[in-house]
Each structure stands twice: as structure tokens, then as C-alpha cells.
Amino acid sequence: MDAKRKIMITTFGGEGKKMAMASNMPDFAEVAEVKGGKLTYKSVPGKEILGYLCKGMQATNSEMVVTFYYTTQAKVSFAEMFQSGKSGGMPDVFKGFFKPNEKPLTLEVIYNDLKKNKTTTMKCIALEPNIFTFNKSDYKFM
């Protein structure tokens, strides 16, 4: 993510083929408006993930229930994503959950599709320092 240029680079590939795709960083100012109607948010009990104390937050509407577990104890964060939008900061809906300058990192998301009665879980399984150099010339861009 490059918050100054407001772009994200997604890389993927295998078997020696490196692909990449550049896209504009989304504006999260309208994050409360999604399919199924406006989301309502509430705190839920936290839990420990990878040794980090995580707080819980749940977003609900007529089509889904999404539970997030996030920590502010990690040395990294995706908070810069929110700086790219028109509002230049955290969406208003999150202001009751995060303190100013707090840098949350989501470690688990549980998505319950109420229409299809399906649950998808994404969970961080490791958080380790890794030096990575991105060489644009190594990738074929889509």
C-alpha cells in the first residue's frame, strides 16, 4: 500500500511466474453502506490471537454478520488505508471503537452470510518481521 500515491499493489503467482495488479485505494468513507443495507456496529468480547490481546467488533445487517478481532499491540497496521479517502481518516462509524492515532491490525474476520447460511473465516496464522524488496521489473502487471 502506498498511502501517499493512494494505490495498492496486489502480487500473486507461482511456479516462477510473478503477476501484479495496481488499483486505487478504496475510499472507506462510505463503509457503512453495503449490500443488505446500512451496517450496525457493536463491541463483542475479545480474545487472544497469536499472543496479542484482541478486541472484538461486529457489523450486522439483513444479509450478513461480520465479526472482526483486532489488536493495537502489534507494531504494524493497515491504518494508512483510511488516510487515502476523501475524509482523510477513519470512517465515522469506527470513531467510537478506535482512539485517535490508534493503529489497529485485524487478525481474524468471521463472515456469516445470512442468505446462503455460509460462514467464511480468515485468521492470521503468523505475524513475523520479513524484509521484502519489491522490484517492479520482476512482475508482469495486469
Backbone as a ProteinNet text record, in pm:
[ID]
protein_1_A
[PRIMARY]
MDAKRKIMITTFGGEGKKMAMASNMPDFAEVAEVKGGKLTYKSVPGKEILGYLCKGMQATNSEMVVTFYYTTQAKVSFAEMFQSGKSGGMPDVFKGFFKPNEKPLTLEVIYNDLKKNKTTTMKCIALEPNIFTFNKSDYKFM
[TERTIARY]
84.1	0	88.5	51.6	121.7	16.7	4.9	-98.4	-76.4	48.3	76	26.5	46	1.8	-139.5	-194.6	-329.4	-348.3	-247.9	-258.4	-222.8	-273.3	-239	-185.1	-83	-29.4	-56.2	-124.2	-151.5	-62.1	13.9	103.4	57.7	80.9	45.3	120.5	116.4	181	237.7	297.5	357.6	435.4	513.5	592.7	677.6	737.2	826.8	759	627.3	554.5	505	548.8	507.1	414.5	294.5	194.7	164.4	120.4	83.2	-31.1	-102.9	-213.9	-215.2	-220.9	-229.1	-373.4	-418	-553.5	-554.5	-653.8	-669.4	-711.5	-661.5	-705.4	-851	-935	-1076.4	-1095.5	-1203.7	-1242.4	-1339.2	-1297.3	-1377.4	-1479.5	-1497	-1592.4	-1733.9	-1763.6	-1897.6	-1905	-1816.4	-1809.1	-1938.1	-2019.3	-2142.9	-2251.3	-2236.8	-2337.6	-2292.1	-2354.6	-2319.9	-2447.5	-2432.5	-2546.4	-2613.2	-2742.2	-2815.1	-2852	-2812.7	-2849.1	-2738.6	-2765.1	-2668.6	-2629.3	-2500.7	-2449.8	-2466.3	-2494.8	-2490.6	-2371	-2305.9	-2182.5	-2198.5	-2130.6	-2127.3	-1999	-1958.2	-1842.6	-1885.6	-1795.7	-1818.2	-1696.4	-1707.7	-1593.1	-1469.3	-1354.8	-1229.4	-1173.1	-1055.2	-986.9	-839.6	-759.6	-617.1	-590.1	-513.1	-473.3	-323.6	-247	-102.3	-32.5	-87.4	-28.7	-68.8	-150.1	-197.5	-337.8	-362.3	-497.6	-575.7	-686.1	-767	-902.2	-948.9	-1083.6	-1173.4	-1301.2	-1395.2	-1495.6	-1533.6	-1634.1	-1720.5	-1849	-1941.1	-2022.3	-2031	-2111.2	-2223.9	-2345.7	-2462.6	-2558.6	-2618.6	-2734.1	-2822.6	-2917.2	-3013.3	-2950.9	-2832.8	-2771.7	-2647.6	-2587.9	-2461.9	-2434.6	-2348.5	-2291.3	-2141.1	-2063.8	-1919.1	-1857.4	-1775.2	-1708.9	-1559.9	-1504	-1362	-1294	-1174.6	-1091.3	-963.3	-931.9	-817.1	-734.8	-608.6	-518.2	-456.9	-418.4	-341.4	-202.4	-169.2	-40.3	68.4	30.9	129.5	202.3	320	398.8	362.2	269.3	224.8	73.5	23.6	-118.8	-154.4	-282.9	-332.6	-404.4	-380.3	-450	-427.7	-314.5	-286	-390.5	-458	-562.8	-667.6	-701	-807.4	-765.6	-636.4	-588.6	-609.9	-632.2	-642.1	-777.5	-878	-1012.8	-1036.3	-1151.8	-1191	-1192.3	-1232.1	-1240.3	-1103.1	-1002.1	-866	-844.8	-933.1	-917.1	-1010.2	-1019.3	-1102.6	-1249.7	-1325.5	-1467.7	-1537	-1637.3	-1706.7	-1756.9	-1801.1	-1858.5	-1757	-1627.2	-1524.7	-1473.7	-1511.2	-1456.5	-1492.4	-1600.2	-1635.3	-1554.9	-1486.5	-1408.7	-1259.8	-1208.1	-1064.5	-1034.9	-929	-883.6	-809.4	-803.6	-723.8	-579.3	-520.5	-382.6	-364.1	-470.2	-459.3	-443.9	-359	-332.3	-371.8	-495.9	-543.8	-494.4	-480.3	-446.4	-545.8	-623.3	-720.7	-649.1	-676	-614.4	-713.3	-842.3	-941.9	-1070.7	-1132.8	-1263.1	-1349.5	-1469.4	-1566.3	-1686.9	-1711.1	-1819	-1930.1	-2046.8	-2164.2	-2260.6	-2280.8	-2375.9	-2511.8	-2599.6	-2729.5	-2821.9	-2804.9	-2890.1	-2854.4	-2723.5	-2677.4	-2645.2	-2655.5	-2624.4	-2483.6	-2385.6	-2246.4	-2158.8	-2051.9	-1956.6	-1818.2	-1751	-1612.7	-1529	-1415.8	-1326.8	-1189.2	-1135.2	-997.1	-924.3	-813.8	-742.2	-592.7	-530.2	-385.8	-321.9	-231.4	-167.1	-22.7	31.3	166	182.5	259.5	293.2	441.3	521.5	665.6	731.1	839.6	911.2	974.7	967.1	1022.9	1063.6	1189.3	1235.5	1199.5	1129.7	1084.4	1114.9	1179.6	1206.3	1120.8	1041.6	954.9	1025.3	1058.9	1119.5	1013.5	966.2	858.8	892.6	1017.7	1058.5	1045	1032.5	1015.7	873.1	780.1	639.1	579.9	486.8	407.1	278.4	248	129.2	9.3	-104.8	-231.1	-294.7
-117.3	0	123.6	218.1	345.7	453.4	495.3	591.8	726.7	764.9	894.4	897.5	787.7	781.1	725.9	678.4	623.6	503.1	412.6	290.4	168.6	54.7	-73.7	-162.7	-239.1	-337.1	-475.1	-558.2	-695.3	-786.3	-871.8	-963.3	-1106.4	-1189.5	-1330.5	-1406	-1535.3	-1617.8	-1744.4	-1820.4	-1946.6	-2003.6	-2104.1	-2171.5	-2073.1	-1976.4	-1881.8	-1767.8	-1764.2	-1656.3	-1558.6	-1434.6	-1331.6	-1233.9	-1218.6	-1128.5	-1020.7	-905.2	-796.2	-717.1	-650.5	-567.8	-442.6	-326.5	-200	-152.1	-98.9	-43.9	74.9	159.3	272.8	222.3	287.9	252.2	295.7	211.3	246.9	362.1	435.4	539.5	474.8	463.3	395.1	485.6	606.5	699.8	643.5	561.3	505.7	360.8	321.7	182.3	131.5	219	176.4	138.1	176.3	145.9	27.2	-86.2	-206.6	-280	-383.3	-464.6	-519.3	-510.3	-557.5	-443.9	-321.1	-206	-162	-55	5.8	-93.7	-95.8	-183.1	-117.9	-200.9	-154.8	-222	-150.8	-198.9	-208.3	-309.2	-320.1	-392	-369.3	-440.1	-579.5	-675	-811.7	-851.8	-955.4	-994	-1022.3	-980.6	-1002.9	-1140.4	-1166.1	-1292.6	-1274.7	-1373.3	-1368.6	-1443.2	-1378.3	-1439.8	-1415.1	-1520.3	-1512.4	-1437.1	-1447	-1379.8	-1234.7	-1182.8	-1044.4	-1041.7	-948	-928.3	-855.2	-913.2	-856.3	-812.3	-699.9	-651.8	-704.9	-718.9	-768.4	-662.7	-665.3	-573.5	-653.1	-626.3	-697.6	-598.2	-624.2	-543.4	-632.7	-580.2	-661	-582.6	-653.5	-600.8	-719.5	-700.9	-807.7	-925.9	-907.9	-1015.3	-1077.3	-1010	-1063.8	-1020.9	-1100.5	-1066.9	-1087.6	-981.2	-989.3	-954.6	-1046.8	-1024.5	-1007.7	-897.7	-866	-874.5	-927.3	-922.2	-849.3	-744.2	-660.6	-628.6	-602	-563	-427.3	-359.2	-235.8	-255.4	-380.8	-412.6	-444.5	-472.7	-507.8	-381.8	-399.5	-285.5	-245.9	-317.5	-287.5	-268.6	-206.5	-178.2	-150.2	-157.1	-115.2	18.6	92.2	218.8	318.8	308.8	401.9	394.4	280	266.6	374.5	406.9	502.4	645.3	672.2	808.1	846.1	746.9	773.4	826.3	813.3	852.6	1002	1039.6	1181.2	1241.6	1161	1211.8	1223.3	1156.8	1165.9	1101.8	1015.5	949.8	833.1	785.3	671.3	706.6	614.7	640.9	670.9	757.7	799.4	681.5	576	462.1	397.3	407.9	345.3	435.8	561.5	655.6	618.5	547.7	503.4	383	317.3	198.5	228	316.3	343.4	483	494.1	624.9	694.2	828.1	897.7	846.5	830.2	781.2	634.1	564.2	421.9	348.8	248	176.7	29.5	-1.5	-139	-231.1	-356.8	-461.1	-574.6	-603.8	-712	-845.8	-934.6	-1066.9	-1178.5	-1149	-1250.7	-1183.1	-1240.9	-1195.7	-1319.2	-1315.7	-1424.3	-1363.3	-1407.7	-1354.5	-1458.4	-1422.9	-1509.9	-1453.6	-1527.3	-1490.1	-1544.9	-1456.8	-1499.5	-1552.4	-1506.1	-1551.3	-1693.3	-1722	-1852.7	-1948.4	-1899.4	-1979.2	-2039.1	-1954.2	-1996.1	-1906.4	-1962.7	-1887.8	-1899.3	-1786.4	-1781.8	-1717.9	-1781.9	-1729.4	-1704.6	-1586.7	-1553.7	-1523.1	-1594	-1577.4	-1568.4	-1470.8	-1455.9	-1574.3	-1644.9	-1760.7	-1732.4	-1618.3	-1578.5	-1429.8	-1366.1	-1225.8	-1213	-1213.4	-1216.2	-1106.7	-1047.9	-948.3	-1015	-947.6	-1002	-885.3	-882.2	-778.3	-821.4	-732.8	-764.8	-646.8	-674.3	-571.3	-600.3	-502.8	-517.6	-457.8	-541.4	-496.3	-505.3	-391	-384.5	-467.1	-467.9	-539.1	-691.1	-742.4	-886.7	-935.1	-842.2	-875	-835.1	-916.1	-881	-820.2	-695.6	-626.7	-652.1	-669	-692.9	-560
0	0	0	-79.4	-84.9	-59.5	67.2	104.6	38.3	16.8	-46.2	-190.3	-262.4	-402.3	-415.3	-304.7	-298.1	-390.6	-390.1	-469.5	-384.4	-427.8	-368.2	-478.8	-447.7	-541.5	-481.8	-557.7	-516.3	-599.5	-532.6	-603.9	-582	-681.3	-671.8	-779.1	-770.7	-872.6	-812.8	-897.8	-858.4	-974.3	-946.5	-1048.4	-1128.6	-1057.3	-1122.8	-1195.7	-1198.5	-1265.6	-1160	-1172.2	-1078.1	-1149	-1094.4	-1150.5	-1046.7	-1095	-1004.8	-1066.3	-977.6	-1021.5	-933.4	-995.7	-922.9	-923.6	-811.4	-804.3	-709.1	-726.9	-636.9	-500.2	-397.1	-262.5	-248.6	-190.3	-177.1	-79.2	-98.4	-4.5	93.8	218.4	318.2	385.8	333.5	393.7	389.9	289.7	275	321.6	411.4	453	517.2	570.8	636.4	536.7	410.8	310	225.4	242	168.1	129.4	47.8	9	135.7	140.4	257.5	352.3	317.1	398.6	491.6	558.3	649.6	759.2	789.3	893.9	1030.5	1129.6	1268.1	1333.5	1423.3	1484.9	1635.3	1692.7	1838.4	1879.2	2001.3	2056.8	2097.8	2082.5	2128.8	2211.7	2294.6	2376.7	2291.3	2341.5	2271.3	2298	2241.1	2263.7	2229.5	2264.2	2234.6	2104.4	2015.8	1889	1872.8	1854.6	1835.8	1949.9	2068.3	2184.3	2198.8	2107.7	2114.2	2173.8	2263.3	2312.8	2204.5	2164.2	2056.1	2108.6	2056.5	2084	1973	2002.9	1903.9	1863.9	1737.7	1684.6	1587.1	1587.5	1498.7	1417.1	1287.2	1194.4	1142.7	1145.3	1110.6	1021.9	926.2	853.5	816.4	726.5	695.9	622.6	561.7	483.1	544.9	645.1	696.8	839.9	903.1	1032.8	1016.6	1037.7	1023.9	1158.8	1211.1	1338.5	1312.4	1363	1346.7	1482.5	1484.4	1603.9	1566.2	1639.9	1606.1	1730.7	1707.3	1815.1	1784.4	1888.8	1873.5	1933.4	1967.4	2028.5	1926.7	1803.3	1701.1	1655.3	1600.2	1553.1	1410.6	1349.4	1213.4	1213.7	1106.4	1097.2	952.1	922.5	791.8	803.1	909.8	933.3	820.9	749.4	640.4	529.9	516.8	415.3	430.2	554.2	579	547.8	541.9	514.2	367.9	280.7	137.5	93.6	175.4	134.9	139.9	92.5	89.5	229.6	326.9	463.6	528.5	471.6	521.9	656.9	698.9	828	843	963.6	996.5	969	905.8	885.3	1018.2	1014.6	1136.4	1218.8	1152	1222.6	1317.2	1286.8	1370.5	1481.4	1480	1577.9	1721.4	1742.7	1877.3	1922.5	1828.2	1861.2	1875.1	1791.1	1789.7	1841	1919.7	1966.3	1852.3	1856	1753.4	1757.3	1643.9	1628.3	1665.7	1702.5	1731.5	1598.4	1595.7	1471.4	1486.4	1452.4	1467.7	1355.7	1389.1	1292.4	1310.7	1207.5	1213.6	1203.3	1298.2	1298.9	1266.9	1273.8	1238.6	1194.1	1091	1041.6	1021.7	1075.9	1057.6	986.4	863.7	780.8	772.9	824.8	817.9	714.6	605.1	501.2	544.4	586.3	637.6	528.9	404.8	294.2	250.5	243.1	195.8	310.3	434.1	552	543.8	506.9	495.1	581.6	633.9	715.5	654.1	642.4	594.1	704.2	736.5	839.6	780.4	808.4	771.8	901.4	925.4	1050.9	1025.4	1087	1077.8	1150.6	1083.7	1145.2	1186.4	1142.5	1183.1	1156.7	1241.3	1223.4	1257.7	1152.4	1170.1	1086.7	1137.9	1056.8	935.4	822.6	699.4	610.3	573.4	482.5	341.4	270.5	136.1	45.7	-63.3	-162.1	-283.8	-321.4	-437.4	-558.2	-653	-778.5	-887.3	-929.6	-1029.3	-1153.3	-1192.8	-1313.6	-1301.9	-1179.1	-1159	-1186.8	-1203.5	-1213.1	-1347.9	-1394.9	-1511.8	-1458.4	-1496.5	-1446	-1536.2	-1472.9	-1543.3	-1576.2
[MASK]
++++++++++++++++++++++++++++++++++++++++++++++++++++++++++++++++++++++++++++++++++++++++++++++++++++++++++++++++++++++++++++++++++++++++++++++

